[in-house]
XYZ file of N, CA and C in Angstrom:
366
model
N 49.942 -31.942 22.198
C 50.899 -31.554 23.245
C 52.075 -30.793 22.621
N 52.598 -29.869 23.395
C 53.783 -29.133 22.923
C 55.015 -30.014 23.079
N 55.989 -29.805 22.199
C 57.219 -30.542 22.281
C 57.999 -30.184 23.515
N 58.657 -31.145 24.090
C 59.422 -30.914 25.306
C 60.634 -30.058 24.975
N 60.965 -29.160 25.906
C 62.157 -28.346 25.727
C 63.413 -29.184 25.921
N 63.281 -30.325 26.626
C 64.409 -31.220 26.895
C 64.006 -32.627 26.444
N 64.140 -32.921 25.128
C 63.699 -34.235 24.632
C 64.420 -35.386 25.322
N 63.714 -36.518 25.375
C 64.200 -37.747 25.980
C 64.180 -38.837 24.942
N 65.253 -39.677 24.900
C 65.347 -40.770 23.981
C 65.768 -42.017 24.735
N 65.293 -43.203 24.294
C 65.682 -44.486 24.893
C 66.321 -45.328 23.784
N 67.455 -45.935 24.116
C 68.204 -46.730 23.168
C 68.608 -48.074 23.788
N 68.623 -49.120 22.956
C 69.199 -50.405 23.373
C 70.417 -50.620 22.524
N 71.557 -50.782 23.175
C 72.807 -51.011 22.467
C 73.049 -52.510 22.292
N 73.663 -52.906 21.165
C 73.899 -54.292 20.893
C 74.666 -55.005 21.986
N 75.627 -54.317 22.588
C 76.477 -54.927 23.634
C 75.824 -54.923 24.990
N 74.650 -54.308 25.131
C 73.898 -54.300 26.416
C 72.382 -54.478 26.130
N 71.969 -55.669 25.622
C 70.578 -55.834 25.212
C 69.599 -55.890 26.377
N 70.065 -55.978 27.623
C 69.187 -56.033 28.762
C 68.906 -54.681 29.400
N 69.446 -53.618 28.813
C 69.305 -52.270 29.362
C 68.829 -51.310 28.274
N 67.826 -50.501 28.599
C 67.455 -49.368 27.747
C 68.065 -48.129 28.372
N 69.004 -47.534 27.659
C 69.701 -46.344 28.161
C 68.875 -45.101 27.814
N 68.684 -44.237 28.764
C 67.911 -43.028 28.573
C 68.860 -41.811 28.459
N 68.607 -40.956 27.499
C 69.404 -39.746 27.315
C 68.445 -38.583 27.165
N 68.821 -37.430 27.764
C 68.011 -36.226 27.670
C 68.866 -35.084 27.074
N 68.269 -34.354 26.167
C 68.957 -33.189 25.574
C 68.735 -31.964 26.417
N 69.798 -31.354 26.869
C 69.753 -30.120 27.617
C 70.693 -29.112 26.923
N 70.131 -28.011 26.513
C 70.887 -26.990 25.809
C 71.619 -27.534 24.608
N 70.990 -28.447 23.886
C 71.547 -29.005 22.674
C 72.579 -30.094 22.855
N 72.805 -30.559 24.095
C 73.767 -31.614 24.384
C 73.039 -32.752 25.055
N 73.337 -33.997 24.559
C 72.712 -35.199 25.154
C 73.473 -35.650 26.373
N 72.696 -35.925 27.451
C 73.279 -36.374 28.722
C 72.581 -37.661 29.162
N 73.335 -38.602 29.794
C 72.663 -39.779 30.339
C 71.592 -39.377 31.356
N 70.425 -40.039 31.264
C 69.314 -39.662 32.154
C 68.779 -40.885 32.911
N 69.422 -42.046 32.788
C 68.992 -43.212 33.495
C 69.008 -44.467 32.674
N 68.592 -45.552 33.279
C 68.538 -46.848 32.611
C 67.225 -47.564 33.021
N 66.725 -48.396 32.133
C 65.523 -49.194 32.386
C 65.823 -50.642 32.014
N 65.456 -51.569 32.860
C 65.657 -52.995 32.606
C 64.791 -53.452 31.454
N 65.378 -54.182 30.524
C 64.617 -54.792 29.392
C 64.428 -56.272 29.743
N 63.222 -56.711 29.876
C 62.965 -58.137 30.218
C 63.547 -59.056 29.150
N 64.027 -60.201 29.525
C 64.566 -61.159 28.539
C 63.440 -61.785 27.725
N 63.811 -62.313 26.543
C 62.869 -63.037 25.740
C 61.946 -62.215 24.869
N 62.277 -60.964 24.623
C 61.420 -60.091 23.819
C 61.712 -60.144 22.327
N 62.713 -60.923 21.941
C 63.106 -61.012 20.552
C 64.343 -60.180 20.282
N 64.845 -60.230 19.049
C 66.096 -59.544 18.729
C 66.032 -58.039 18.719
N 64.854 -57.492 18.518
C 64.723 -56.011 18.406
C 63.480 -55.546 19.147
N 63.525 -55.446 20.481
C 62.370 -54.938 21.185
C 62.051 -53.498 20.775
N 60.767 -53.160 20.788
C 60.337 -51.797 20.469
C 60.357 -50.982 21.757
N 60.848 -49.748 21.644
C 60.809 -48.802 22.774
C 59.949 -47.599 22.396
N 59.106 -47.146 23.281
C 58.279 -45.975 23.054
C 57.878 -45.363 24.383
N 57.536 -44.132 24.379
C 57.173 -43.422 25.595
C 55.649 -43.307 25.709
N 55.195 -43.466 26.922
C 53.797 -43.218 27.316
C 53.833 -41.957 28.194
N 53.719 -40.828 27.527
C 53.892 -39.543 28.244
C 55.349 -39.354 28.644
N 55.547 -38.591 29.686
C 56.903 -38.307 30.161
C 57.331 -39.223 31.301
N 56.424 -40.093 31.770
C 56.717 -40.883 32.952
C 56.890 -42.376 32.748
N 56.508 -42.898 31.581
C 56.564 -44.345 31.337
C 57.265 -44.667 30.031
N 58.029 -45.766 30.066
C 58.624 -46.325 28.848
C 57.915 -47.615 28.522
N 57.477 -47.767 27.301
C 56.894 -49.029 26.841
C 57.973 -49.840 26.151
N 58.067 -51.115 26.556
C 59.023 -52.049 25.970
C 58.187 -53.218 25.436
N 58.139 -53.352 24.108
C 57.275 -54.351 23.480
C 58.111 -55.414 22.803
N 57.655 -56.676 22.907
C 58.340 -57.795 22.306
C 57.689 -58.270 21.022
N 58.401 -59.108 20.303
C 57.938 -59.618 19.041
C 56.687 -60.482 19.151
N 56.462 -61.057 20.355
C 55.282 -61.877 20.541
C 54.031 -61.082 20.944
N 54.161 -59.781 21.157
C 53.028 -58.924 21.447
C 52.901 -58.438 22.887
N 53.704 -58.952 23.775
C 53.667 -58.475 25.160
C 54.249 -57.074 25.252
N 53.697 -56.293 26.164
C 54.181 -54.896 26.379
C 54.415 -54.698 27.848
N 55.638 -54.268 28.183
C 56.000 -53.960 29.557
C 56.023 -52.431 29.690
N 55.328 -51.945 30.714
C 55.304 -50.522 30.988
C 56.210 -50.263 32.188
N 57.280 -49.506 31.982
C 58.238 -49.216 33.022
C 58.154 -47.756 33.430
N 57.903 -47.520 34.711
C 57.813 -46.157 35.236
C 59.224 -45.589 35.348
N 59.467 -44.450 34.766
C 60.829 -43.879 34.757
C 61.283 -43.343 36.113
N 60.343 -43.043 37.010
C 60.689 -42.516 38.326
C 60.669 -43.600 39.390
N 60.625 -44.856 38.973
C 60.719 -45.941 39.960
C 59.405 -46.536 40.425
N 58.302 -46.176 39.807
C 57.003 -46.757 40.193
C 56.904 -48.222 39.778
N 55.826 -48.825 40.119
C 55.616 -50.276 39.851
C 55.499 -50.506 38.322
N 56.172 -51.526 37.808
C 56.020 -51.874 36.394
C 54.697 -52.553 36.144
N 54.267 -52.584 34.904
C 53.033 -53.272 34.517
C 53.315 -54.101 33.301
N 52.620 -55.231 33.180
C 52.748 -56.117 32.005
C 51.381 -56.165 31.322
N 51.391 -55.961 30.033
C 50.216 -56.113 29.193
C 50.507 -57.350 28.332
N 49.874 -58.496 28.657
C 50.202 -59.725 27.921
C 49.844 -59.638 26.458
N 50.426 -60.528 25.676
C 50.126 -60.596 24.261
C 48.646 -60.897 24.043
N 48.048 -60.347 23.014
C 46.627 -60.632 22.738
C 46.427 -62.119 22.386
N 45.233 -62.604 22.547
C 44.916 -63.965 22.179
C 45.154 -64.166 20.691
N 45.498 -65.345 20.327
C 45.810 -65.758 18.933
C 46.915 -64.904 18.326
N 47.917 -64.555 19.119
C 49.042 -63.757 18.631
C 50.037 -64.576 17.808
N 49.875 -65.899 17.789
C 50.835 -66.750 17.116
C 50.981 -66.516 15.644
N 49.992 -65.995 14.974
C 50.062 -65.787 13.522
C 50.463 -64.375 13.174
N 51.012 -63.652 14.103
C 51.367 -62.233 13.888
C 52.816 -61.968 14.242
N 53.366 -60.957 13.627
C 54.676 -60.384 14.001
C 54.423 -58.986 14.493
N 54.656 -58.734 15.783
C 54.365 -57.437 16.366
C 55.566 -56.521 16.131
N 55.253 -55.265 15.768
C 56.291 -54.296 15.392
C 56.379 -53.092 16.286
N 55.251 -52.692 16.902
C 55.240 -51.453 17.641
C 54.072 -51.442 18.615
N 54.097 -50.486 19.568
C 52.974 -50.346 20.502
C 52.972 -48.920 20.996
N 51.774 -48.482 21.385
C 51.642 -47.146 22.020
C 50.502 -47.193 23.018
N 50.479 -46.258 23.928
C 49.439 -46.164 24.935
C 48.378 -45.171 24.472
N 47.127 -45.550 24.653
C 46.005 -44.665 24.332
C 45.639 -43.851 25.558
N 44.964 -42.722 25.411
C 44.678 -41.890 26.573
C 43.883 -42.604 27.672
N 43.106 -43.616 27.338
C 42.302 -44.336 28.354
C 43.125 -45.386 29.082
N 44.424 -45.515 28.749
C 45.275 -46.496 29.384
C 45.391 -47.801 28.607
N 44.650 -47.934 27.526
C 44.752 -49.146 26.710
C 46.051 -49.124 25.903
N 46.403 -50.300 25.366
C 47.610 -50.430 24.542
C 47.158 -50.736 23.114
N 47.719 -50.000 22.178
C 47.482 -50.234 20.751
C 48.752 -50.839 20.167
N 48.621 -51.983 19.514
C 49.769 -52.671 18.937
C 49.648 -52.657 17.412
N 50.789 -52.529 16.744
C 50.881 -52.672 15.308
C 51.527 -54.018 15.035
N 50.846 -54.838 14.215
C 51.354 -56.159 13.888
C 51.254 -56.377 12.385
N 52.025 -57.359 11.933
C 51.876 -57.857 10.594
C 51.255 -59.254 10.691
N 50.273 -59.518 9.829
C 49.600 -60.812 9.866
C 49.601 -61.396 8.455
N 49.932 -62.671 8.350
C 49.909 -63.305 7.032
C 48.459 -63.567 6.633
N 48.138 -63.137 5.439
C 46.785 -63.287 4.918
C 46.500 -64.781 4.725
N 45.272 -65.172 4.883
C 44.864 -66.600 4.849
C 45.235 -67.312 3.574
N 44.983 -66.715 2.451
C 45.121 -67.476 1.186
C 46.362 -67.124 0.390
N 47.193 -66.258 0.893
C 48.398 -65.894 0.135
C 49.593 -65.761 1.086
N 50.733 -65.563 0.494
C 51.937 -65.378 1.295
C 52.136 -63.921 1.692
N 51.223 -63.053 1.278
C 51.352 -61.625 1.589
C 51.097 -61.360 3.071
N 51.796 -60.394 3.573
C 51.629 -59.973 4.987
C 50.941 -58.598 4.925
N 50.001 -58.362 5.850
C 49.306 -57.077 5.933
C 49.324 -56.486 7.307
N 49.226 -55.164 7.436
C 49.239 -54.527 8.745
C 47.949 -54.722 9.489
N 48.017 -54.704 10.791
C 46.844 -54.874 11.673
C 47.055 -54.084 12.937
N 46.043 -53.334 13.365
C 46.061 -52.652 14.654
C 45.238 -53.442 15.646
N 45.774 -53.653 16.828
C 45.088 -54.438 17.869
C 45.075 -53.628 19.153
N 43.867 -53.352 19.669
C 43.725 -52.610 20.914
C 43.398 -53.567 22.040
N 44.003 -53.331 23.204
C 43.679 -54.186 24.378
C 43.876 -53.360 25.628
N 43.294 -53.838 26.723
C 43.369 -53.153 28.024
C 44.722 -53.304 28.621
């Protein structure tokens, strides 16, 4: 895909952890472009990412992913994968088929080392 002429960014500020503030660059200047509710209980640093130009993904440390439509459509919840208890989830993205791909760290069985893991789910 070509880069957008007016990039969009989502930020969560420390003093407003329940809101993802959206900003759009127009002619080299960043302007407020809206707000999206961040569900409670996602951990100290929820992950934010875009699914195209219409959806914001908000992912929690336990692996759940909330899809928020930027134009006011219905939100969707993608629950944490089974056996998520032994993982620390770090990121998520949407695949073209609508599935969610999650990046997690998992402690290896026999050592204290943590290794990366990709988990795909509907």
